mmCIF file of C-alpha atoms in Angstrom:
data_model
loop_
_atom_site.group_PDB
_atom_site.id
_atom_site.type_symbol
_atom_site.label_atom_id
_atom_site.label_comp_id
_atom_site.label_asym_id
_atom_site.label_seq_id
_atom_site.Cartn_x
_atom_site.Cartn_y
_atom_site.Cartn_z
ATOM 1 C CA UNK L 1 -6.942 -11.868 10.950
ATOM 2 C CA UNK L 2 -3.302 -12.920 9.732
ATOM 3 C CA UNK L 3 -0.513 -10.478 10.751
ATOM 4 C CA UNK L 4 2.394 -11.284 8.945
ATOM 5 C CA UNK L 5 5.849 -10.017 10.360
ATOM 6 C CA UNK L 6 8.964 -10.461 7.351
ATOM 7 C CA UNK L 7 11.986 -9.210 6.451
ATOM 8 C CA UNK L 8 13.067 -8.127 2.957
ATOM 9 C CA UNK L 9 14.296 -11.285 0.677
ATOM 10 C CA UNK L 10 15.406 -11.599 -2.863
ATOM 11 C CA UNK L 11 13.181 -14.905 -3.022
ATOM 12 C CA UNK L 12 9.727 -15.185 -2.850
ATOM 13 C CA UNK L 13 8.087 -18.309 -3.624
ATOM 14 C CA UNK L 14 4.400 -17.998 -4.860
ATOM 15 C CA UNK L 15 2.129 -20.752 -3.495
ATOM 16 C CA UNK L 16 -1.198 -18.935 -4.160
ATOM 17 C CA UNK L 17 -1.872 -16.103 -6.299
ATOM 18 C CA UNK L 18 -5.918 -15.095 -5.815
ATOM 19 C CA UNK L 19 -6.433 -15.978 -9.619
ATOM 20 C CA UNK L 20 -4.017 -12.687 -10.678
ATOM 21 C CA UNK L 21 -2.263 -12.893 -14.284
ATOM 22 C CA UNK L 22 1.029 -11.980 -15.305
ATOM 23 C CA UNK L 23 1.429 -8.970 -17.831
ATOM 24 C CA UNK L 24 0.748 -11.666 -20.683
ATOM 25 C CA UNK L 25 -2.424 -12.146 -19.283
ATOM 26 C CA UNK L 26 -1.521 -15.653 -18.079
ATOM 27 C CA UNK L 27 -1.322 -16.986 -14.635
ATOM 28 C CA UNK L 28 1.823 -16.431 -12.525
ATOM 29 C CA UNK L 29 3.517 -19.282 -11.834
ATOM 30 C CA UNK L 30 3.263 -21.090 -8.889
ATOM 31 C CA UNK L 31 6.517 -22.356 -6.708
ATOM 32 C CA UNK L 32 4.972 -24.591 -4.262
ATOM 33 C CA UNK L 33 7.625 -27.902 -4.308
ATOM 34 C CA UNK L 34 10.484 -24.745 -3.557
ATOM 35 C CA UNK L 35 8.171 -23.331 -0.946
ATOM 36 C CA UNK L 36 7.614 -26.997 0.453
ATOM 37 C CA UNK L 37 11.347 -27.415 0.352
ATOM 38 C CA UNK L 38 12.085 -24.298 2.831
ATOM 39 C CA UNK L 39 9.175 -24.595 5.297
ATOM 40 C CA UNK L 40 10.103 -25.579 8.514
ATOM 41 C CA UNK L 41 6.172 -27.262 10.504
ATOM 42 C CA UNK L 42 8.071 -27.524 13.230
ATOM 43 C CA UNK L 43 8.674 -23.736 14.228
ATOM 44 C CA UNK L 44 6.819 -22.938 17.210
ATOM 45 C CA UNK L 45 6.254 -19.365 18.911
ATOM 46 C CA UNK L 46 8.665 -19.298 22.223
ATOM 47 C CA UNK L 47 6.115 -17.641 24.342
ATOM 48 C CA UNK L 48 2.399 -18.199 22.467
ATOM 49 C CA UNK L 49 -0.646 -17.495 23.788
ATOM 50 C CA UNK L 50 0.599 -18.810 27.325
ATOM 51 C CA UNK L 51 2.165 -15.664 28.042
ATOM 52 C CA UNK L 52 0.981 -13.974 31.238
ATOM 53 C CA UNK L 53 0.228 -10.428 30.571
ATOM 54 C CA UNK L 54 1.627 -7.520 32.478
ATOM 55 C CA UNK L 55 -0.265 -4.726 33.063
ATOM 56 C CA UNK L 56 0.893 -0.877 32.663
ATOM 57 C CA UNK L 57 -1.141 2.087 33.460
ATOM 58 C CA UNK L 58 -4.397 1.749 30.963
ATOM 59 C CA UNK L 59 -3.267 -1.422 29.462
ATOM 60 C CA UNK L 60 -2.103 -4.239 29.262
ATOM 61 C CA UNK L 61 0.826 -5.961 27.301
ATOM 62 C CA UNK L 62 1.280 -9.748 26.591
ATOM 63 C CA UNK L 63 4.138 -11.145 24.535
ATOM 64 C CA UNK L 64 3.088 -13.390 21.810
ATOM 65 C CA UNK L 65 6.416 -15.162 20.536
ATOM 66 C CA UNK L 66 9.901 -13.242 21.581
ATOM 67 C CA UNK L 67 12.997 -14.605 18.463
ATOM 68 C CA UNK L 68 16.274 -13.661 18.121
ATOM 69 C CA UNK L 69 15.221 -11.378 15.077
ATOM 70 C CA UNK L 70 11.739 -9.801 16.630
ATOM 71 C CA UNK L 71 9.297 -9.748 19.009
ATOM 72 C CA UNK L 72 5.462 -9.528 18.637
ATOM 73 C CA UNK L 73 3.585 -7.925 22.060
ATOM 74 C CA UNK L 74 0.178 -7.546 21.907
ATOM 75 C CA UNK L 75 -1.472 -4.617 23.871
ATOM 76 C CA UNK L 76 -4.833 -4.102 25.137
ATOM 77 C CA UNK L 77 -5.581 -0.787 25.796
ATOM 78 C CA UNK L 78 -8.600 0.860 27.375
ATOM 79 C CA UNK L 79 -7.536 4.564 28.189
ATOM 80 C CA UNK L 80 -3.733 5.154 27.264
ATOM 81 C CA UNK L 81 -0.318 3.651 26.955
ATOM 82 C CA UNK L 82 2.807 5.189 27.437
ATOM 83 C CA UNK L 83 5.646 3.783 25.486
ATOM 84 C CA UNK L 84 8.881 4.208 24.815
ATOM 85 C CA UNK L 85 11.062 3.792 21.229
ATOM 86 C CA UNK L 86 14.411 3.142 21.966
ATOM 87 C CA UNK L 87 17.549 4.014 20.154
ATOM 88 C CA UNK L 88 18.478 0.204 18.914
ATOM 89 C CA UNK L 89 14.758 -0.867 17.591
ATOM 90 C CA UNK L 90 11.968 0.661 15.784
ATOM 91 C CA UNK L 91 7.864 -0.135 17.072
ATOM 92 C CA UNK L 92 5.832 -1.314 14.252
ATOM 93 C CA UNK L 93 1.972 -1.361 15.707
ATOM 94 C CA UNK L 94 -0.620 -2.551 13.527
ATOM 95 C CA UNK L 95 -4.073 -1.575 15.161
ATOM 96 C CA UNK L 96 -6.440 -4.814 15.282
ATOM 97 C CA UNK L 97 -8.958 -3.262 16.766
ATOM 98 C CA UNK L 98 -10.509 0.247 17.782
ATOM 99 C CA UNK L 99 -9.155 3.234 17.117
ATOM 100 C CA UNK L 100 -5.764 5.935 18.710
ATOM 101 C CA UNK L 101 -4.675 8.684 18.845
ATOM 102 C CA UNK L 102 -0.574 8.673 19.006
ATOM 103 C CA UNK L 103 1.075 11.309 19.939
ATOM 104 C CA UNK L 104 5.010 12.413 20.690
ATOM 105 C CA UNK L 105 6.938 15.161 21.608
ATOM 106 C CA UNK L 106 7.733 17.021 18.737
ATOM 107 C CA UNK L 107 11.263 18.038 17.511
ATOM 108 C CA UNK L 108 13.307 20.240 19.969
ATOM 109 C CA UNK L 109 13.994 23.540 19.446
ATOM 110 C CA UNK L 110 17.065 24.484 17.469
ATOM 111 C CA UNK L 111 19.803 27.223 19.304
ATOM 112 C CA UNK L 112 19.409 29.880 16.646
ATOM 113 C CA UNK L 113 17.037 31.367 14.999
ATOM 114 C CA UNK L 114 17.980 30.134 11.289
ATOM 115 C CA UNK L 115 18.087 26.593 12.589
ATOM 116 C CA UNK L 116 15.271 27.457 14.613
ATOM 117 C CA UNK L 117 13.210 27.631 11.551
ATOM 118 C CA UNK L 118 14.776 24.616 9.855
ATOM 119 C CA UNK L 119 13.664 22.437 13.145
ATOM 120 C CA UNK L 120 10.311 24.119 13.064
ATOM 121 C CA UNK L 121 9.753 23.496 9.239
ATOM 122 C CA UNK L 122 11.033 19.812 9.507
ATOM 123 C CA UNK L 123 9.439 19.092 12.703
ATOM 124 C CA UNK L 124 6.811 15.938 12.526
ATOM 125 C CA UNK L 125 2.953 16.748 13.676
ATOM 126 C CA UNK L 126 3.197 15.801 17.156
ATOM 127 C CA UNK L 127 -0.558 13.781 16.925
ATOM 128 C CA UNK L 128 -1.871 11.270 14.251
ATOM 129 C CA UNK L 129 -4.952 8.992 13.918
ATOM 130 C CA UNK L 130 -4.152 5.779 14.028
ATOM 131 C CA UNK L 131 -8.085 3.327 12.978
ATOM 132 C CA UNK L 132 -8.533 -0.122 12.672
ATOM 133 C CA UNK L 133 -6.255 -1.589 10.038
ATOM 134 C CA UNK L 134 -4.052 1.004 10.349
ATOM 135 C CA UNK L 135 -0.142 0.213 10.654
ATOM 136 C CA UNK L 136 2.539 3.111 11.766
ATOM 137 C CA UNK L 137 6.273 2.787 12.067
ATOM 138 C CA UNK L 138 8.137 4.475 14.774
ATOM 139 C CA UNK L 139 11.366 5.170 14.380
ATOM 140 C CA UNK L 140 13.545 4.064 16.665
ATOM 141 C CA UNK L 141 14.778 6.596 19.147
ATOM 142 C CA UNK L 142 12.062 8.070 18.862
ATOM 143 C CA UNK L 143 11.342 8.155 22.785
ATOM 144 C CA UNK L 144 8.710 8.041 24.434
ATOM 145 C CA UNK L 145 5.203 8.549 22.981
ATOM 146 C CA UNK L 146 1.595 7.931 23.867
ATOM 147 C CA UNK L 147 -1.588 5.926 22.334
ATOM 148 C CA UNK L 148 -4.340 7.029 23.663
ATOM 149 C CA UNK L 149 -8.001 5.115 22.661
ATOM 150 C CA UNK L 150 -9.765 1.287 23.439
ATOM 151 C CA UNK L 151 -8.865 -1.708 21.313
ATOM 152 C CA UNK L 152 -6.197 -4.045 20.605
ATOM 153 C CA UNK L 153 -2.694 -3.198 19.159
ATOM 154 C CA UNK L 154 0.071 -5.449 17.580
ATOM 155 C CA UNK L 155 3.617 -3.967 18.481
ATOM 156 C CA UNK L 156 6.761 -5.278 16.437
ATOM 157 C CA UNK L 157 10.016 -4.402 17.511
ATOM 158 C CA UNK L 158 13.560 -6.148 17.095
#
């Protein structure tokens, strides 16, 4: 399994294409001595697989490379996880393996009854299934929210 964390870039350099044609029906073009020119083999995660894990209530968290622009925590979870989504980063989790449940508190309730409605209408289902393969974004502020199944999570958060 590759998980790939990136940010958005005007540039992408193609360096394999899995055989797939343009719309002329030729093959893409490929941009591997560009590519070549921007990789940097030397980059190595800060914390790798050395990383001792810490263990929460049901789980268990270990922190797989912690940069300036993200960090990448892998959870193992047999039971539940409580988590929290703060105001200044979103949680991206990619599910490895098993299968969740994640569920939040939904929207609270407005002070009068016409906005009452509008929160109620515009309020987010407060469970969702979450299988193998599956990746969900969490907003950030979100709060705090709960995964509850056995298997192995990815979390990405800035």
């Amino acid at each position: 399994l590759i998980a790939e964390v990136q940010q958005n870039s005007n540039v992408t350099y193609r360096v394999y294409d899995y055989g797939r044609v343009g719309a002329d029906g030729k093959p893409r073009p490929l941009h591997i001595d560009r590519a070549a020119d921007v990789i940097d083999s030397g980059l190595r995660a800060a914390n790798g697989a050395a990383a001792p894990a810490c263990r929460g209530d049901g789980y268990t968290v270990a922190t797989l490379t912690d940069w300036p622009y993200f960090t990448l925590r892998r959870l193992d979870i047999d039971g539940e996880a409580r988590l929290d989504c703060p105001p200044d980063s979103f949680h991206a989790l990619l599910a490895v393996d098993g299968a969740f449940t994640l569920t939040w508190e939904p929207a609270p309730a407005a002070d009068t009854p016409e906005t009452a409605a509008f929160a109620a209408a515009a309020a987010p289902p407060a469970a969702l299934s979450v299988p193998k393969g599956c990746c969900v974004y969490i907003p950030a502020g979100l709060g705090p929210y709960l995964l509850t199944g056995r298997g192995q999570i990815l979390l990405t958060s800035l």
